XYZ file of C-alpha atoms in Angstrom:
573
model
C -36.429 -0.406 17.698
C -38.466 2.489 16.728
C -37.550 5.722 14.625
C -37.199 7.762 17.628
C -34.745 5.782 19.249
C -32.922 4.956 15.278
C -32.846 9.192 15.020
C -31.450 9.514 18.388
C -28.816 7.171 18.071
C -27.772 8.109 14.907
C -27.649 11.992 15.790
C -25.957 10.626 18.314
C -23.169 7.905 15.988
C -23.436 11.800 13.571
C -21.920 14.152 17.428
C -18.673 11.188 17.626
C -18.333 11.268 14.003
C -18.112 15.582 13.960
C -15.825 15.079 17.294
C -13.565 12.748 15.231
C -12.916 14.883 11.658
C -14.568 17.926 12.995
C -18.259 18.899 11.475
C -16.467 20.847 8.404
C -15.951 17.259 7.849
C -18.965 15.473 8.573
C -21.433 15.949 5.144
C -24.750 15.085 5.505
C -26.938 17.369 3.410
C -28.309 15.619 -0.440
C -26.156 18.510 -2.025
C -22.569 18.519 0.521
C -22.666 14.445 -0.654
C -23.557 14.056 -3.747
C -19.907 13.418 -5.743
C -19.058 10.965 -2.563
C -22.036 8.817 -3.209
C -22.851 9.255 -7.015
C -20.044 6.623 -8.485
C -18.115 8.227 -11.725
C -19.533 5.945 -14.160
C -22.455 3.917 -12.369
C -24.441 3.691 -8.949
C -25.942 5.904 -6.980
C -27.771 5.928 -3.173
C -29.020 7.204 0.382
C -25.956 7.892 3.338
C -26.311 8.433 6.492
C -22.654 10.750 6.394
C -19.973 10.966 3.895
C -16.487 11.480 7.125
C -13.651 12.866 5.384
C -10.429 12.314 8.445
C -7.444 13.892 8.874
C -5.216 11.153 9.778
C -4.722 7.469 10.335
C -5.787 7.298 14.153
C -9.327 9.510 12.817
C -10.008 6.841 10.283
C -9.382 4.529 12.442
C -12.191 6.377 15.194
C -14.637 6.357 13.038
C -14.708 3.469 11.902
C -14.694 2.103 16.162
C -17.541 4.736 16.331
C -19.857 2.975 12.729
C -19.266 -0.269 14.152
C -20.104 0.278 17.482
C -23.264 1.638 16.097
C -24.130 -0.865 14.045
C -23.099 0.577 10.841
C -22.511 -0.331 7.156
C -18.680 1.006 6.041
C -17.913 2.112 2.632
C -14.232 3.603 1.735
C -14.249 5.529 -1.299
C -10.675 7.101 -2.527
C -11.087 9.259 -5.597
C -14.354 7.357 -6.488
C -12.789 7.274 -10.044
C -14.116 3.340 -10.264
C -17.229 1.967 -13.059
C -18.609 -0.700 -11.832
C -20.431 1.314 -8.502
C -17.856 -0.100 -6.300
C -16.978 2.257 -3.422
C -20.828 3.624 -4.150
C -24.123 2.959 -2.584
C -26.116 0.829 -4.573
C -29.118 2.177 -4.233
C -31.832 2.188 -1.080
C -32.058 -1.243 0.077
C -29.645 -1.696 2.884
C -30.904 -3.030 6.930
C -28.756 -0.254 8.221
C -27.680 2.494 7.891
C -24.622 3.135 5.612
C -21.326 5.753 6.531
C -19.404 6.619 3.518
C -15.151 7.051 4.045
C -13.952 9.185 2.049
C -9.500 9.230 2.620
C -8.571 11.524 -0.143
C -7.541 13.801 3.006
C -4.874 11.093 3.709
C -2.241 10.928 0.764
C 0.658 10.583 2.347
C 3.779 7.815 1.789
C 7.266 6.865 2.921
C 10.017 5.267 1.127
C 12.018 2.109 2.261
C 14.698 1.257 0.811
C 16.063 4.017 -1.352
C 12.825 3.905 -2.552
C 12.932 0.518 -3.898
C 9.351 0.406 -1.895
C 7.363 1.940 -0.766
C 4.328 2.489 1.728
C 1.012 4.746 0.769
C -1.428 5.723 3.028
C -5.183 5.282 1.678
C -5.547 8.483 -0.220
C -2.384 8.083 -1.507
C -2.745 8.576 -5.970
C -1.335 7.471 -8.213
C -0.428 10.751 -10.129
C 1.229 11.973 -6.285
C 3.549 8.237 -6.227
C 4.693 9.393 -9.696
C 5.844 12.667 -8.985
C 7.263 11.476 -5.448
C 9.102 8.525 -6.896
C 10.545 10.206 -10.431
C 13.386 12.513 -8.410
C 15.594 9.360 -8.215
C 14.375 7.536 -11.463
C 12.113 5.020 -9.601
C 7.525 4.733 -10.562
C 4.356 2.804 -8.925
C 2.892 -0.161 -10.470
C 0.765 1.809 -12.925
C 0.670 4.538 -14.693
C -1.306 4.599 -18.282
C -4.601 6.160 -17.797
C -5.744 5.770 -14.120
C -3.280 7.974 -12.681
C -3.823 10.844 -14.750
C -7.849 11.335 -13.330
C -6.806 11.070 -9.429
C -6.686 6.987 -8.952
C -5.460 6.034 -5.551
C -3.034 3.272 -5.005
C -5.410 1.042 -2.512
C -7.936 1.386 -4.997
C -5.921 -0.341 -7.457
C -4.771 -2.910 -4.227
C -8.087 -3.418 -3.300
C -9.410 -4.283 -6.806
C -6.600 -6.026 -7.992
C -6.763 -3.367 -11.355
C -4.186 -4.707 -13.974
C -2.632 -1.015 -15.262
C -1.394 -1.222 -18.750
C 1.940 -1.983 -17.275
C 2.429 -5.494 -19.579
C 5.720 -6.808 -17.589
C 4.120 -5.947 -13.959
C 0.767 -8.013 -13.540
C -2.050 -6.643 -11.749
C -2.375 -4.421 -8.722
C -1.097 -7.034 -5.776
C 0.853 -7.243 -2.365
C 1.101 -9.396 1.037
C 1.848 -6.742 2.475
C -0.915 -4.067 3.877
C -2.386 -2.582 7.990
C -5.685 -3.015 7.943
C -8.856 -2.763 9.882
C -10.804 -6.003 9.949
C -14.849 -6.819 11.441
C -14.869 -9.868 13.328
C -18.015 -12.479 13.787
C -18.028 -11.349 17.016
C -18.337 -7.438 15.764
C -15.340 -5.983 16.776
C -12.386 -4.467 15.009
C -9.004 -5.293 15.190
C -6.313 -3.640 14.163
C -4.247 -6.074 11.929
C -0.138 -5.523 10.805
C 1.037 -7.298 7.825
C 3.116 -3.953 6.713
C 6.618 -5.921 7.585
C 7.051 -2.927 9.867
C 7.614 -3.121 13.656
C 5.494 -0.518 15.319
C 4.157 -1.202 18.015
C 0.304 -3.422 19.330
C -1.170 -0.966 20.161
C -3.512 0.062 17.841
C -3.546 4.240 17.720
C 0.139 3.899 18.053
C 0.900 1.682 15.644
C -0.773 4.316 13.516
C 0.756 7.882 15.166
C 4.127 6.356 14.394
C 3.363 4.922 10.323
C 1.814 8.071 9.792
C 4.672 10.262 10.725
C 7.742 8.471 9.675
C 8.512 7.428 13.290
C 10.417 4.273 11.412
C 13.701 3.303 10.181
C 15.239 0.723 8.560
C 15.907 -1.351 11.662
C 11.676 -2.361 11.992
C 11.786 -3.526 8.255
C 11.751 -6.375 7.648
C 12.495 -7.361 4.029
C 11.300 -10.898 3.712
C 7.601 -9.862 4.561
C 5.767 -10.773 1.145
C 5.540 -9.849 -2.208
C 5.462 -6.521 -2.755
C 4.208 -7.558 -6.880
C 2.897 -10.617 -8.751
C 6.731 -11.691 -10.135
C 4.914 -14.249 -11.705
C 2.791 -12.769 -14.188
C 5.504 -12.441 -16.714
C 5.930 -16.101 -17.298
C 1.586 -16.375 -16.850
C 1.533 -14.176 -20.192
C 3.892 -15.146 -22.009
C 2.043 -19.309 -21.966
C -0.507 -18.097 -25.122
C -1.374 -21.641 -25.708
C -2.889 -21.579 -21.727
C -7.258 -21.905 -22.268
C -7.651 -19.416 -19.731
C -7.392 -15.426 -19.415
C -3.575 -14.445 -17.648
C -5.380 -11.609 -15.372
C -9.038 -11.449 -14.571
C -11.022 -10.429 -10.976
C -12.124 -14.035 -9.868
C -8.967 -14.941 -9.689
C -7.958 -16.652 -6.352
C -4.334 -16.790 -6.766
C -4.407 -12.811 -6.050
C -6.574 -12.323 -3.452
C -4.319 -12.138 0.440
C -5.916 -10.079 2.478
C -6.517 -6.227 1.173
C -5.181 -7.322 -2.698
C -9.091 -8.158 -4.089
C -10.209 -7.223 -1.123
C -13.354 -4.786 -3.042
C -14.150 -2.460 0.839
C -14.427 -5.638 2.824
C -11.772 -4.503 5.563
C -10.566 -0.757 6.262
C -6.915 -0.676 4.719
C -4.523 1.808 5.785
C -1.956 1.720 4.260
C -0.464 -0.344 2.206
C 3.565 -1.886 0.477
C 4.394 -2.272 -2.242
C 7.111 -2.587 -4.680
C 8.631 0.777 -7.005
C 10.111 -0.054 -10.784
C 12.750 1.537 -12.332
C 12.304 4.268 -15.896
C 12.673 3.559 -18.461
C 14.921 5.517 -20.788
C 14.189 6.351 -23.764
C 11.252 4.066 -24.572
C 10.536 3.079 -28.634
C 7.131 3.432 -29.605
C 6.229 1.035 -33.285
C 1.654 1.717 -34.429
C 0.773 -0.734 -36.292
C -2.085 -1.276 -37.956
C -4.072 -3.650 -39.857
C -7.846 -4.003 -41.846
C -7.268 -8.131 -40.442
C -7.291 -8.914 -37.290
C -5.397 -11.934 -37.463
C -2.125 -9.835 -37.743
C -2.643 -9.004 -34.864
C -3.439 -11.776 -32.977
C 0.107 -13.087 -35.210
C 2.158 -10.527 -33.302
C 1.343 -11.086 -30.063
C 2.214 -14.710 -30.311
C 5.043 -13.539 -31.757
C 6.379 -10.983 -29.000
C 5.128 -13.311 -26.433
C 6.885 -16.363 -27.473
C 10.497 -15.466 -29.505
C 11.643 -12.244 -27.252
C 13.070 -12.732 -24.446
C 12.310 -9.365 -23.097
C 8.603 -8.024 -22.494
C 7.078 -5.173 -23.948
C 6.168 -2.488 -22.003
C 2.530 -1.381 -22.848
C 0.663 -2.870 -26.073
C -2.724 -1.050 -26.465
C -5.404 -1.960 -29.072
C -7.959 0.953 -30.313
C -10.408 0.201 -32.821
C -11.380 2.752 -35.643
C -14.553 3.306 -33.857
C -13.106 4.244 -30.453
C -10.036 6.106 -32.414
C -12.864 8.398 -33.828
C -14.667 8.574 -30.547
C -11.797 9.564 -28.785
C -10.605 12.006 -30.961
C -13.983 13.912 -30.624
C -15.448 13.605 -27.335
C -11.976 14.042 -25.461
C -9.897 16.421 -27.649
C -9.801 18.470 -23.854
C -8.552 15.717 -21.486
C -5.828 15.070 -24.155
C -5.677 18.879 -24.236
C -5.226 19.205 -20.324
C -2.407 16.784 -20.443
C -0.318 17.240 -23.687
C -0.280 20.951 -22.187
C -0.843 21.666 -18.641
C -0.184 17.915 -17.700
C -1.353 15.314 -15.735
C -1.686 17.278 -12.291
C -4.484 19.052 -13.548
C -6.782 15.967 -14.380
C -8.364 15.437 -10.998
C -8.579 19.287 -9.929
C -10.834 18.609 -13.448
C -12.431 15.562 -13.020
C -13.135 17.200 -8.869
C -14.411 20.332 -10.638
C -16.549 18.692 -12.825
C -18.879 16.259 -9.606
C -19.065 19.606 -8.044
C -20.640 21.322 -11.086
C -22.351 18.534 -12.022
C -23.773 17.687 -7.948
C -24.723 21.340 -8.557
C -26.743 21.029 -12.192
C -29.174 17.884 -9.962
C -29.849 20.605 -7.179
C -30.984 23.423 -10.305
C -33.561 21.930 -12.202
C -33.720 24.227 -14.893
C -29.799 23.876 -15.994
C -29.233 20.424 -18.027
C -28.483 17.383 -16.822
C -25.394 17.516 -18.315
C -23.913 20.603 -18.599
C -20.346 20.238 -17.643
C -19.579 17.430 -20.410
C -21.899 20.105 -23.096
C -19.869 23.295 -21.605
C -16.450 20.836 -21.931
C -17.599 19.487 -25.614
C -18.563 23.070 -26.821
C -14.803 24.365 -25.514
C -13.294 21.164 -27.234
C -14.460 22.193 -30.545
C -12.194 25.920 -30.543
C -9.017 23.944 -29.802
C -6.661 22.844 -32.451
C -6.026 19.594 -33.950
C -4.121 16.699 -31.492
C -3.165 14.161 -33.163
C -0.429 13.661 -36.000
C -1.088 13.520 -39.284
C 0.732 9.339 -39.422
C -1.932 8.519 -37.129
C -5.378 9.645 -38.626
C -3.496 8.571 -42.355
C -3.655 5.518 -40.656
C -6.913 5.696 -39.088
C -8.229 6.315 -42.279
C -6.795 2.994 -43.667
C -7.284 1.434 -41.088
C -9.364 -0.054 -38.796
C -7.749 -1.941 -36.254
C -4.492 -0.152 -34.239
C -1.486 -0.974 -31.773
C 0.721 0.839 -30.317
C 4.403 -0.696 -28.658
C 6.560 0.570 -26.742
C 9.872 -1.343 -25.141
C 12.820 -0.782 -23.967
C 15.743 0.734 -26.287
C 17.277 -3.179 -25.618
C 14.146 -3.908 -27.903
C 13.683 -1.791 -30.264
C 16.469 -2.851 -32.818
C 14.620 -6.563 -32.664
C 11.640 -5.160 -33.028
C 11.569 -2.884 -35.453
C 13.230 -5.621 -37.281
C 10.596 -8.438 -36.712
C 8.141 -5.955 -37.678
C 10.187 -4.391 -40.820
C 10.165 -8.520 -41.835
C 6.117 -9.273 -40.585
C 5.235 -6.243 -42.887
C 7.056 -7.539 -46.055
C 4.144 -10.183 -46.142
C 1.796 -9.412 -44.309
C -1.216 -6.765 -45.572
C -0.652 -4.374 -42.483
C 1.663 -1.852 -41.507
C 3.619 0.161 -39.120
C 6.054 2.776 -38.071
C 8.314 4.252 -34.901
C 6.968 7.472 -33.443
C 9.484 9.926 -32.160
C 9.152 10.698 -29.093
C 6.648 13.304 -29.002
C 4.642 10.935 -31.534
C 4.924 7.490 -28.538
C 3.839 10.248 -26.031
C 0.689 10.617 -27.771
C -0.661 8.298 -29.105
C -0.493 6.460 -25.905
C -2.453 9.604 -24.530
C -5.022 9.173 -27.271
C -5.722 5.430 -26.226
C -6.113 7.096 -22.698
C -8.430 9.723 -24.037
C -10.832 6.715 -25.164
C -11.412 5.739 -21.066
C -14.136 8.436 -20.996
C -15.276 9.410 -24.644
C -18.291 7.308 -24.356
C -19.471 8.964 -21.082
C -18.939 11.962 -22.696
C -20.461 11.184 -25.707
C -23.905 9.450 -24.490
C -23.709 13.251 -22.351
C -23.376 14.911 -25.206
C -26.021 12.864 -27.803
C -28.822 12.037 -24.634
C -31.305 12.508 -27.035
C -30.182 9.197 -28.696
C -28.721 8.103 -26.053
C -29.918 5.192 -23.324
C -27.098 3.994 -20.976
C -23.085 2.441 -21.636
C -22.943 -0.861 -20.662
C -18.753 -0.720 -20.851
C -17.860 -4.624 -19.931
C -13.810 -5.434 -19.664
C -12.549 -8.367 -20.617
C -10.305 -11.210 -20.295
C -10.397 -13.012 -22.704
C -8.630 -16.714 -23.323
C -5.121 -16.444 -23.667
C -5.118 -19.088 -26.823
C -7.993 -17.235 -27.852
C -7.376 -16.050 -31.361
C -10.411 -15.232 -32.668
C -10.635 -11.970 -30.361
C -12.168 -9.353 -32.288
C -16.059 -9.447 -31.230
C -18.567 -10.199 -33.869
C -21.769 -9.789 -32.402
C -25.835 -10.605 -33.223
C -27.560 -8.980 -35.863
C -29.813 -8.529 -33.207
C -28.124 -6.586 -30.073
C -25.774 -4.781 -32.777
C -29.449 -2.987 -33.567
C -29.746 -1.704 -30.421
C -26.545 0.359 -30.556
C -25.628 3.500 -31.444
C -21.735 2.544 -31.161
C -19.179 0.423 -29.904
C -15.543 0.930 -29.025
C -13.423 -1.114 -28.175
C -9.865 -0.755 -26.852
C -7.399 -2.150 -24.694
C -4.277 -3.891 -23.167
C -3.505 -5.907 -26.262
C -1.170 -8.619 -24.778
C -2.810 -9.051 -22.107
C -5.997 -10.264 -24.028
C -7.877 -7.289 -21.792
C -10.295 -5.665 -23.906
C -12.526 -2.871 -22.997
C -15.519 -2.435 -24.369
C -17.949 -0.009 -23.742
C -21.225 0.087 -25.762
C -23.607 3.000 -26.150
C -27.302 2.121 -25.679
C -29.579 3.714 -28.159
C -32.980 5.359 -26.613
C -34.948 3.422 -25.684
C -33.284 -0.046 -24.770
C -33.326 -1.057 -21.439
C -29.336 -1.101 -20.932
C -29.282 -4.138 -17.891
C -30.689 -6.061 -19.640
C -28.732 -5.565 -23.458
C -25.807 -6.297 -20.928
C -27.605 -9.238 -20.023
C -28.268 -10.291 -23.491
C -24.082 -9.790 -24.478
C -23.067 -11.979 -21.344
C -23.123 -15.337 -22.594
C -21.823 -15.681 -25.683
C -18.885 -14.277 -24.001
C -19.160 -16.849 -21.271
C -19.999 -19.270 -24.387
C -15.665 -17.910 -25.404
C -14.384 -19.040 -21.711
C -14.234 -14.966 -21.390
C -14.059 -13.904 -17.593
C -15.474 -10.677 -16.369
C -15.108 -8.545 -14.912
C -11.158 -8.108 -15.887
C -9.833 -4.998 -14.327
C -12.621 -3.074 -12.666
C -14.149 -5.762 -9.863
C -17.327 -6.709 -10.055
C -18.791 -3.756 -8.094
C -22.638 -3.949 -7.835
C -23.005 -4.232 -11.901
C -21.435 -7.973 -11.592
C -21.985 -11.721 -10.209
C -18.843 -12.684 -8.147
C -18.762 -16.247 -8.424
C -19.363 -18.457 -5.472
C -15.785 -18.580 -4.217
C -15.672 -15.610 -4.682
C -18.472 -14.587 -1.914
C -17.035 -17.234 0.007
C -13.817 -14.887 0.673
C -15.414 -11.545 1.195
C -17.158 -13.632 4.163
C -13.683 -14.892 5.463
C -13.045 -11.140 4.654
C -16.418 -9.670 6.743
C -18.285 -12.520 9.141
C -20.694 -8.869 9.928
C -20.906 -8.675 5.768
C -20.760 -4.905 7.108
C -18.072 -3.387 5.107
C -19.452 -2.642 0.597
C -22.374 -4.911 1.356
C -24.030 -5.845 -1.976
C -20.551 -6.429 -3.285
C -21.296 -8.716 -6.171
C -25.005 -8.549 -5.943
C -24.209 -10.089 -3.126
C -26.925 -9.742 0.229
C -26.829 -6.250 1.384
C -28.432 -7.745 5.169
C -26.547 -8.324 8.627
C -24.471 -11.654 9.131
C -25.144 -12.543 5.110
C -28.242 -13.381 5.560
C -30.397 -13.697 2.412
C -32.685 -10.805 0.759
C -34.916 -13.161 0.175
C -35.943 -14.530 4.202
């Protein structure tokens, strides 16, 4: 096909997309598409267009038009991922790329009095949390990503883990999705367990409008969360991790699809809000003491904690300084402001890219400058523990579990070297908020120290459940290439987030490649909950799973460092 013919076909497709979603929702210029085609932390590439459909029927028609035109589709929700899995990866695709942003599709339907919920593609965890709170329930995840506008479907597509121990990774067997077959035809598959008809556009209209009742709902259609995880994580002598993305037991159609399907809706369980939880703050200089606590709590108590979050002292310090504005916004204004702040920052970053005379990280520099004038945010008892202890653990438990945990910790630290205190309700809230602020602190640090910092290596690692020697010790050769190391994570799940700021002059990808064999020798699996994106090489069985979901390789090709070529043709052919 000549360049002229291809250009004419592209224009015809753009005309169709504009007719479906409206001209203002079909973006084509580099500046207008920048905040969609550049990842939150990693990834960037060219697109033919970014389309923002305003209804499920529009999404269906947009996807059909792209399939008919032979284009690649990349589905994107909130663009808060950390591995570039919902943005294009460079410009080496063999077909044009259309990125479909679902941020306008933010509805949900409650089922069974709110015991379950059906979420549309752009529904955010924050919106769902707000919707369920009046009835005393909450979604699978409420800590961390919910504050920056992450979508529900993004979590399902990536098997995201979350911090809430009892619930396991985001998972469902009930979904409504479009799948492109080997014949290149897009088909709608309704496995929601809700009778909505047979004709695709009728199904989509009825679902979005909520035109169904309880008689249309099958209550035995499938699982709405991973019910086996609580028992699974308690097996602290197992030689495998509790949860990681390449675990086949948690792949099911939309769950773990990594953008290989056009997901229109998922059906999920919700959970009662735990009233008046207790938070215990633990500090120690001996990581073995935290491991002893983990083993005891997971094996000796009838009930699991709500959450158990770890922070190293260095992560504490970096989060206190470089996450202070995020902390303050959530503390004083609430989480509802975080998606707006995130969007405004993305727009500012796009502007500084266009106006070359402005500093590249101007938004980060301004926000960091403002944060210097903010008062101290952390309670005195937390900062005292920072000064005394290298390792910090926050344990949140129900009121039923508070007394037994209090008695256990009192007895344990009667003979151990560390210590603990029971937080006031305000201290407990601030402790977990501070832990959340650590997730973005490395990005801010790199931006502020751009002259010294080359880039970030961000790993989320699932350690073996029986790995007692859990705290990482890097070789001097690798350590010499780093400015700071940030360790934090979901401790009882043994999932660690490890962010490394690489010194100027060293290639971050090379440094990462040096680290991975060490993790392999430890029996760790990675990624643990952010999916493979374009940073990690997916194992063979996961690639076969992707091929089964998307035999034409039309949806998000290249994920897991796989081939980007049509029908999975090898790059070297």
